[in-house]
XYZ file of C-alpha atoms in Angstrom:
557
model
C 57.684 127.180 -161.412
C 58.866 130.564 -162.587
C 57.558 134.094 -162.695
C 57.854 137.665 -161.551
C 56.521 141.188 -161.753
C 56.127 142.075 -165.419
C 57.694 145.434 -166.214
C 55.254 146.910 -168.692
C 52.959 149.901 -168.685
C 49.818 148.096 -167.563
C 47.519 151.069 -166.910
C 49.687 154.168 -167.287
C 51.393 153.318 -163.953
C 48.068 153.782 -162.192
C 46.739 151.161 -159.751
C 45.659 147.838 -161.264
C 42.570 146.912 -159.261
C 41.288 143.728 -160.902
C 42.127 141.023 -163.424
C 40.608 137.837 -164.824
C 41.502 135.150 -167.379
C 39.158 134.276 -170.228
C 37.762 130.797 -169.411
C 38.693 129.349 -172.826
C 41.246 131.423 -174.728
C 43.396 132.326 -171.729
C 43.468 136.049 -172.611
C 44.131 138.143 -169.507
C 41.874 141.152 -168.853
C 42.918 143.866 -166.399
C 41.110 146.915 -165.063
C 42.465 149.914 -163.241
C 42.350 153.541 -162.244
C 42.828 154.734 -165.849
C 39.144 153.824 -166.554
C 40.063 151.222 -169.195
C 39.869 147.447 -169.505
C 42.939 146.070 -171.270
C 43.332 142.622 -172.825
C 46.721 140.870 -172.860
C 48.234 137.798 -174.475
C 50.409 135.675 -172.171
C 53.345 133.681 -173.516
C 55.962 131.538 -171.830
C 59.434 133.029 -171.446
C 62.860 131.894 -170.276
C 62.800 133.710 -166.932
C 59.178 134.762 -166.614
C 56.071 134.829 -168.808
C 55.914 137.597 -171.386
C 52.898 139.814 -171.955
C 51.800 141.557 -175.135
C 49.043 144.151 -175.451
C 45.995 142.986 -177.393
C 43.106 145.439 -177.053
C 41.386 148.043 -174.863
C 37.746 148.429 -173.867
C 36.926 152.062 -173.155
C 33.567 153.171 -171.836
C 33.800 153.569 -168.076
C 34.125 157.079 -166.672
C 35.767 156.082 -163.390
C 38.197 153.591 -161.883
C 37.348 149.939 -162.603
C 37.343 147.916 -159.390
C 36.310 144.486 -160.645
C 35.817 142.584 -163.902
C 34.807 138.978 -164.511
C 34.302 136.902 -167.661
C 31.047 134.974 -167.895
C 31.361 131.153 -167.714
C 30.811 130.918 -171.478
C 33.462 133.562 -172.166
C 31.064 135.516 -174.370
C 30.546 138.374 -171.917
C 32.466 140.501 -169.430
C 30.903 142.229 -166.425
C 32.810 145.201 -165.029
C 32.070 147.326 -161.966
C 33.514 150.757 -161.243
C 33.364 153.762 -158.945
C 30.130 155.688 -158.830
C 28.007 152.543 -159.165
C 28.862 151.875 -162.821
C 28.194 148.277 -163.872
C 28.533 147.249 -167.529
C 28.098 143.986 -169.433
C 30.247 143.643 -172.555
C 29.568 141.136 -175.335
C 31.997 139.525 -177.743
C 31.185 140.099 -181.429
C 32.953 138.031 -184.072
C 33.988 139.720 -187.319
C 35.660 138.350 -190.428
C 39.187 139.036 -189.270
C 38.914 139.525 -185.508
C 36.712 139.657 -182.456
C 35.441 142.853 -180.871
C 33.984 143.555 -177.447
C 31.046 145.976 -177.338
C 28.850 147.317 -174.568
C 25.727 145.171 -174.306
C 23.982 146.514 -171.190
C 24.492 149.151 -168.541
C 23.141 148.050 -165.162
C 22.098 151.047 -163.096
C 20.991 150.901 -159.488
C 24.015 151.004 -157.181
C 24.470 154.487 -155.786
C 28.178 154.137 -154.960
C 31.312 152.245 -156.004
C 30.927 148.617 -157.080
C 33.715 146.649 -155.360
C 33.087 143.033 -156.343
C 30.888 140.857 -158.568
C 30.487 137.284 -159.757
C 28.470 135.373 -162.355
C 26.139 132.478 -161.644
C 27.294 129.135 -163.024
C 24.899 129.277 -165.977
C 25.732 132.920 -166.762
C 22.118 134.046 -166.342
C 22.620 136.109 -163.194
C 25.167 138.380 -161.543
C 25.712 139.369 -157.948
C 27.473 142.639 -157.122
C 28.615 144.277 -153.885
C 28.922 148.006 -153.335
C 30.010 150.808 -151.032
C 26.284 151.623 -150.706
C 26.145 148.639 -148.256
C 24.051 146.476 -150.566
C 24.320 143.404 -152.776
C 22.249 143.218 -155.931
C 21.377 140.077 -157.886
C 20.910 140.992 -161.547
C 19.123 139.213 -164.349
C 21.915 139.365 -166.910
C 19.647 138.499 -169.845
C 17.124 141.224 -169.086
C 19.614 143.702 -167.664
C 17.337 144.321 -164.678
C 17.459 144.024 -160.895
C 16.312 140.598 -159.726
C 16.743 141.106 -155.972
C 18.352 143.575 -153.569
C 20.111 142.244 -150.457
C 20.512 145.215 -148.129
C 21.185 143.687 -144.708
C 24.786 144.851 -144.348
C 25.604 147.975 -142.360
C 28.850 148.884 -144.114
C 30.665 148.406 -147.423
C 30.120 145.072 -149.174
C 33.654 144.245 -150.319
C 33.245 140.679 -151.539
C 30.571 138.423 -153.073
C 30.598 134.776 -154.176
C 28.179 132.523 -156.064
C 27.871 128.851 -155.145
C 28.831 126.696 -158.174
C 26.024 124.290 -157.219
C 23.556 127.208 -157.487
C 22.118 126.930 -153.983
C 23.832 129.786 -152.095
C 25.327 133.219 -152.524
C 27.649 134.782 -149.963
C 28.733 138.318 -149.132
C 31.454 139.784 -146.929
C 31.325 143.292 -145.499
C 33.428 145.634 -143.414
C 30.595 145.512 -140.859
C 32.493 142.364 -139.730
C 29.908 139.893 -140.962
C 29.755 137.241 -143.651
C 26.215 136.470 -144.794
C 25.082 133.259 -146.464
C 21.886 133.440 -148.541
C 19.830 130.366 -149.445
C 17.889 130.136 -152.722
C 14.162 129.664 -152.255
C 11.310 129.604 -154.752
C 8.454 131.920 -153.906
C 5.108 131.637 -155.679
C 3.772 134.876 -157.066
C 0.095 135.763 -157.184
C -0.118 135.192 -160.929
C 1.055 131.607 -160.493
C 4.601 132.125 -161.712
C 7.509 131.163 -159.468
C 10.241 133.643 -158.690
C 13.496 132.508 -157.115
C 14.724 134.688 -154.267
C 17.595 134.399 -151.827
C 16.908 134.473 -148.085
C 19.596 135.127 -145.481
C 20.277 131.823 -143.712
C 23.430 132.566 -141.689
C 25.077 135.695 -140.344
C 28.610 134.807 -139.300
C 30.025 137.431 -137.004
C 31.333 136.329 -133.609
C 32.562 133.155 -131.967
C 33.214 132.122 -128.398
C 36.851 131.992 -127.455
C 37.591 128.309 -126.777
C 40.326 129.111 -124.266
C 38.305 131.695 -122.364
C 36.753 130.497 -119.125
C 33.859 132.881 -119.557
C 31.275 131.230 -121.773
C 29.742 134.563 -122.688
C 32.944 136.105 -124.044
C 32.865 136.258 -127.829
C 35.302 137.599 -130.391
C 34.744 139.021 -133.843
C 35.759 136.697 -136.656
C 36.524 139.441 -139.191
C 38.384 142.747 -139.389
C 36.438 145.984 -139.147
C 36.364 148.881 -141.594
C 39.867 150.023 -140.626
C 41.354 147.195 -142.701
C 43.362 149.122 -145.339
C 41.933 147.356 -148.370
C 39.130 148.087 -150.806
C 38.449 144.395 -151.315
C 37.635 141.248 -149.350
C 37.228 138.786 -152.186
C 35.842 135.462 -150.953
C 35.320 132.347 -153.121
C 33.679 128.936 -153.335
C 35.708 125.875 -154.233
C 34.995 124.725 -157.818
C 33.178 121.616 -156.556
C 31.138 123.624 -154.042
C 32.464 121.595 -151.105
C 33.614 124.587 -149.070
C 33.636 128.380 -148.893
C 36.880 130.263 -148.248
C 36.536 133.690 -146.597
C 39.387 136.244 -146.206
C 39.812 139.164 -143.768
C 39.702 136.783 -140.809
C 40.832 137.923 -137.371
C 41.341 135.320 -134.659
C 42.618 135.398 -131.084
C 43.669 132.287 -129.233
C 42.993 134.153 -125.984
C 42.318 137.781 -125.029
C 45.950 138.207 -124.027
C 47.435 136.942 -127.282
C 48.061 138.847 -130.468
C 45.511 138.751 -133.273
C 46.166 136.175 -135.989
C 45.305 137.140 -139.555
C 43.585 134.225 -141.201
C 41.175 132.907 -143.802
C 38.215 130.822 -142.636
C 37.063 127.586 -144.261
C 33.324 126.850 -144.105
C 32.239 123.301 -144.875
C 29.192 123.057 -147.114
C 27.520 120.767 -144.592
C 27.610 123.467 -141.899
C 27.883 127.047 -143.119
C 26.956 128.513 -139.736
C 30.505 128.515 -138.382
C 34.081 127.995 -139.619
C 35.426 124.460 -139.723
C 39.074 125.458 -140.177
C 41.171 128.547 -140.339
C 44.439 129.120 -142.156
C 46.866 131.388 -140.272
C 48.872 133.657 -142.515
C 51.553 136.331 -142.281
C 51.279 139.517 -140.235
C 49.250 141.353 -142.894
C 45.492 140.734 -143.326
C 44.215 138.441 -146.081
C 42.262 140.374 -148.719
C 41.553 137.917 -151.560
C 41.301 134.197 -152.273
C 40.908 132.387 -155.600
C 40.585 128.720 -156.516
C 42.397 126.965 -159.324
C 39.694 125.970 -161.863
C 41.064 122.423 -162.161
C 40.965 119.618 -159.625
C 43.862 117.173 -159.317
C 44.391 113.550 -158.432
C 45.334 112.768 -154.866
C 49.048 112.396 -154.212
C 48.589 110.504 -150.953
C 51.239 112.631 -149.239
C 49.089 113.420 -146.221
C 46.315 110.893 -145.650
C 45.635 112.397 -142.214
C 44.725 115.774 -143.718
C 41.705 117.807 -142.720
C 39.821 117.657 -146.021
C 37.949 114.488 -146.940
C 37.826 114.891 -150.695
C 38.395 112.327 -153.463
C 40.573 114.880 -155.276
C 43.006 117.724 -154.576
C 41.925 121.348 -154.835
C 44.540 124.110 -155.111
C 43.853 127.703 -154.091
C 45.695 131.011 -153.711
C 45.442 133.250 -150.654
C 46.685 136.859 -150.914
C 47.520 139.164 -148.032
C 48.216 142.856 -148.530
C 51.817 142.041 -149.444
C 52.220 138.276 -149.939
C 50.795 135.276 -151.759
C 50.324 131.750 -150.405
C 49.313 128.661 -152.379
C 47.584 125.818 -150.552
C 46.136 122.476 -151.527
C 43.648 120.299 -149.670
C 46.259 117.636 -148.888
C 48.637 120.011 -147.093
C 48.460 121.744 -143.754
C 51.080 124.346 -144.621
C 51.278 126.316 -147.886
C 52.964 124.564 -150.783
C 54.424 127.896 -151.950
C 54.847 131.369 -150.451
C 55.777 134.685 -152.070
C 56.425 137.896 -150.133
C 57.566 141.408 -150.965
C 56.213 141.264 -154.494
C 54.754 144.791 -154.563
C 55.034 148.096 -152.773
C 51.294 148.602 -152.450
C 48.366 146.361 -151.615
C 47.588 143.278 -153.696
C 44.097 143.698 -155.132
C 43.061 140.568 -157.066
C 44.104 137.031 -158.097
C 43.206 134.884 -161.102
C 44.130 131.473 -162.561
C 44.314 130.616 -166.248
C 41.767 127.981 -167.364
C 44.482 125.324 -167.808
C 46.116 126.196 -164.445
C 49.317 127.035 -166.318
C 49.437 130.650 -165.065
C 48.570 132.522 -161.884
C 48.310 136.307 -161.996
C 47.863 138.926 -159.293
C 47.411 142.695 -159.455
C 48.503 145.515 -157.168
C 47.817 149.149 -156.449
C 51.445 149.933 -157.285
C 50.462 149.691 -160.965
C 52.009 146.303 -161.794
C 50.987 142.674 -162.066
C 52.881 139.516 -161.165
C 52.682 136.355 -163.273
C 53.658 132.857 -162.147
C 54.026 130.025 -164.650
C 53.707 126.365 -163.657
C 55.280 123.551 -165.618
C 53.116 120.772 -167.028
C 51.590 118.729 -164.209
C 53.661 120.636 -161.633
C 50.529 121.127 -159.553
C 49.470 117.541 -160.150
C 47.519 115.367 -162.586
C 44.363 117.261 -163.595
C 40.985 115.567 -163.442
C 37.514 116.773 -164.282
C 35.002 116.897 -161.478
C 32.507 115.151 -163.766
C 34.706 112.065 -163.451
C 33.658 111.684 -159.829
C 31.039 109.042 -159.247
C 28.723 111.412 -157.401
C 28.254 115.152 -157.101
C 29.251 116.572 -153.765
C 26.201 117.972 -152.047
C 24.575 118.763 -148.737
C 23.645 115.151 -147.989
C 27.211 113.881 -148.032
C 29.347 113.223 -145.020
C 31.133 116.327 -143.828
C 33.701 117.318 -146.405
C 35.987 118.901 -143.855
C 37.431 116.498 -141.338
C 36.700 117.943 -137.908
C 39.285 117.154 -135.289
C 38.524 118.329 -131.797
C 38.823 122.020 -132.371
C 38.083 121.959 -136.094
C 40.901 124.488 -136.362
C 44.298 124.821 -137.936
C 45.977 127.548 -135.964
C 49.101 128.889 -134.323
C 48.825 128.718 -130.546
C 52.227 129.449 -129.036
C 54.380 132.537 -128.993
C 56.979 130.742 -131.074
C 54.466 129.748 -133.703
C 53.078 133.292 -133.841
C 56.562 134.641 -134.412
C 57.177 131.990 -137.021
C 53.976 132.878 -138.828
C 55.135 136.482 -139.082
C 58.449 135.333 -140.542
C 56.907 135.028 -144.002
C 56.254 138.750 -144.167
C 59.456 139.814 -142.418
C 61.641 137.611 -144.552
C 60.285 139.079 -147.773
C 61.442 135.947 -149.580
C 59.739 133.907 -152.208
C 59.882 130.378 -150.892
C 58.750 127.177 -152.519
C 58.712 123.948 -150.543
C 60.190 120.741 -151.811
C 57.534 118.131 -152.372
C 58.881 115.987 -149.536
C 58.497 118.925 -147.167
C 54.790 118.689 -147.725
C 54.598 115.224 -146.160
C 53.146 115.510 -142.666
C 52.104 111.892 -142.219
C 52.794 109.201 -144.751
C 50.695 106.541 -143.054
C 48.192 105.311 -145.640
C 44.512 105.800 -144.918
C 42.115 104.087 -147.274
C 39.170 105.871 -145.708
C 40.434 109.187 -147.052
C 41.460 108.111 -150.537
C 38.770 106.756 -152.840
C 39.771 103.510 -154.496
C 38.976 104.771 -157.959
C 41.329 107.722 -157.465
C 44.370 105.865 -156.089
C 47.584 106.158 -158.075
C 50.658 103.992 -158.122
C 53.676 104.691 -155.972
C 55.780 105.192 -159.088
C 53.431 107.879 -160.332
C 53.512 109.634 -156.969
C 57.280 109.648 -157.000
C 57.227 111.033 -160.510
C 54.875 113.818 -159.454
C 57.142 114.885 -156.607
C 60.514 114.221 -158.242
C 61.700 117.649 -159.350
C 62.713 120.246 -156.831
C 61.187 123.656 -157.199
C 63.258 126.802 -157.599
C 63.414 129.377 -154.877
C 63.291 133.003 -155.935
C 63.789 135.652 -153.278
C 63.612 139.297 -152.407
C 66.373 140.614 -150.186
C 65.594 143.950 -148.562
C 68.579 145.499 -146.821
C 66.580 146.947 -143.944
C 64.789 143.747 -143.032
C 66.342 141.462 -140.429
C 66.214 137.925 -141.765
C 65.381 135.098 -139.362
C 67.368 131.883 -139.547
C 64.416 129.964 -140.888
C 60.815 130.510 -141.842
C 58.330 128.321 -140.082
C 54.609 128.123 -140.485
C 53.105 126.512 -137.425
C 49.687 124.974 -137.638
C 48.267 123.184 -134.622
C 44.764 122.231 -133.686
C 42.760 123.863 -130.946
C 40.060 122.554 -128.669
C 37.025 124.066 -130.352
C 35.692 126.953 -132.324
C 32.542 128.639 -131.110
C 29.270 126.844 -131.613
C 27.168 129.947 -131.326
C 27.293 132.546 -134.057
C 25.670 135.886 -133.397
C 24.703 138.814 -135.515
C 27.000 141.671 -134.664
C 25.588 144.998 -133.552
C 25.011 147.471 -136.323
C 28.121 149.456 -137.062
C 26.401 152.134 -139.071
C 28.975 154.851 -138.742
C 30.903 154.805 -142.005
C 34.583 155.515 -141.866
C 37.062 156.314 -144.587
C 39.185 153.444 -145.829
C 42.727 153.817 -144.533
C 45.382 154.480 -147.124
C 48.998 155.529 -147.587
C 50.627 158.895 -148.069
C 53.516 157.640 -150.125
C 54.126 159.371 -153.413
C 56.925 157.280 -154.865
C 56.731 153.672 -155.945
C 59.727 151.761 -157.220
C 59.344 149.690 -160.325
C 59.848 146.003 -159.557
C 62.662 144.229 -161.359
C 61.739 140.616 -161.994
C 60.658 139.330 -158.585
C 63.361 141.154 -156.573
C 62.245 144.371 -154.935
C 64.309 146.714 -152.778
C 62.687 148.464 -149.847
C 61.924 152.161 -150.163
C 61.647 154.709 -147.394
C 57.926 154.331 -147.456
C 56.440 151.027 -148.643
C 52.923 151.247 -147.303
C 49.687 151.301 -149.281
C 48.713 153.745 -152.022
C 46.681 156.670 -150.656
C 42.931 156.285 -150.622
C 40.621 159.125 -149.648
C 36.893 158.497 -149.398
C 37.285 155.197 -151.220
C 39.146 156.702 -154.213
C 42.342 155.148 -155.531
C 45.391 157.336 -156.220
C 48.301 156.279 -158.376
C 52.010 156.656 -157.580
C 53.559 159.738 -159.099
C 56.982 158.428 -160.045
C 58.591 155.100 -160.823
C 62.283 154.291 -160.394
C 64.411 151.203 -160.892
C 65.735 149.651 -157.654
C 68.995 147.913 -156.915
C 68.749 144.172 -157.435
C 70.033 141.897 -154.687
C 70.914 138.268 -155.195
C 68.148 136.002 -153.894
C 68.764 133.447 -151.197
C 67.118 130.039 -150.985
C 64.795 129.362 -148.059
C 62.445 126.557 -147.136
C 59.300 126.472 -145.059
C 59.572 123.832 -142.358
C 56.237 122.212 -141.551
C 55.479 121.677 -137.885
C 53.934 118.540 -136.433
C 50.177 118.452 -136.062
C 48.675 117.439 -132.728
C 45.011 116.627 -133.382
C-alpha cells in the first residue's frame, strides 16, 4: 500500500468537491469550484501514483458539487450550485473520444449536493439545498418523481443496487428510506413510484432509565460539511449512513459514527462504527467483493464474502472490511480542509479522495493486497429480503465505545495525525473457526490465508509539531445492550441556517502524505452554501514519519 497527496494543479487551487472513477477505463474525473470537470489518467509510481491531465469538460456556470459516471460508463451526470444538473455523453471519433452535453435537467431551485444512478442507468436521484430529492428519467431527461418530505438540505442520496429502495440523508437529522411501488394509472399503464417506508431520526438511549428519553441519531445543520454521502453495499446487503451522532448516556460525550442498516430491517441501525473526534461525512464501497480470510469468524456480518469500504471524516480516512471490528487502515491529517468525496477504481487498485483545500489524495494497493476478488454472480443465491439477517445481532446490535478510556482512544486517531496501517495479524479478534459463518463453497486453504496475510504493510505518518502524541492509538469497539426499537419522525426543523465554515485564508500545499500544521487548519470558508478557495499555497516543512499500530480491543458480546 502506498500513496499520498498529489501535488498538481487540480482545479486552479480551488476546492475539489467531487470525484469518480470511470467504471471500465479507470479514468478519474474531478469537479470543483472552478466550474470545470477534469479527466485524469492514473499511473503507478515508485512512491505514490502519478496523475496526468487528459481532458476538461466545460459547460457549468457554477461550482460542481457532485459527478457520477453511469454504470455503463457512457454518460456522466454532474450537479452544481444553482440547481444545475447535466448529463454528458461519450462520443467516439476516429482518433479519440469526446464528452458532449446530452441533456440539461432543470427543476431544482438551489444547489445540487449529491446524486446517484440506478443500476440499469435509466434513472437518477439527486438531492438539493431546496430540501428535495428528485428521481429523473435519464432517457427522457424529465422529472419522474419529486420526494419533498425533508425539512432541510438533502446532502446525500443512494440507490439500492437491487432496485427496490432509494435513501436520502438530510441536515434535518433524518434518513429516509423509500420503497418502490407500482401504481396503476387511469389509462392502464403502470408507473413506478417510491413511497417513504422509514424515517430514521431518534432512538431510545439503552442506558437511560427513562423509557421515553430519545436521542437524535444524526448531526443537525451545524455540521460543517456540504455533504453527507451515504451508500449501499454492492450486494445490497446493508446501507451505510454517515453523519451519525451517538451518546452512550446523557452524561457522556457524543460519539461520531456511521450507522449500518441491515437490509432485513431498515427501520433502525443494526451496528454503528465509532470514528475519530470529527464527524463522518462520506462513505464509499469498494466495487469488488473478496473471498473470506477466516480471520474473525465471530464477526458481526454474516456474509459469504468480504466487503471493503472507506469511511471519511472531515480530516481522516478509515478503511473497514466486514470481517474486522476495527479499521484495517487509518489515515489522518491528510488535508487542511474538509474531505469532500471518496471513490474506488473499478479494479480496486486505487482509492482517491478529494478535499476543499484544492488537492486530492491517491492510495495504491498492491495486487490482491485487499484479498482475492470474487464476482457476486459467483454466489449461489442473490442476497435479498427473504434471507436470514445479514448483520449478526448480538445483544445490543452495536459496535461502540462505552468507557472513558475507549472514548479517549477513539479520539487518538485524529490527535495523532498519523497514517497507520495494521498488520494482518492485528486484525485477528477471534481465530476460533465457525462453519456457520463461512460458506463451504467459499472456504480457502490455510496456506492461502497465510499467503494473503504474509506481507506487512508500510506505515506512513504525519508529524505535526503542535500535536501531543499519545503512546499508542487504540480503537475500542464493544457491544452495548440494545439500540432503540422505536424510531420516530423528528419535529420539523424548518428554520434554515447557514453552513458553518472557516475563516482561514492560507492553505499549505501537502508534500507527499506529510503535512505540517498551520496556525489555522480549520475548514475552508463557506457563506450561504458557497465554497471559497484558499488564496495562497506554501510548501511546509517535512517531518520524518513514525510507525504506529492500531491495537484492537477485545469484544464482549
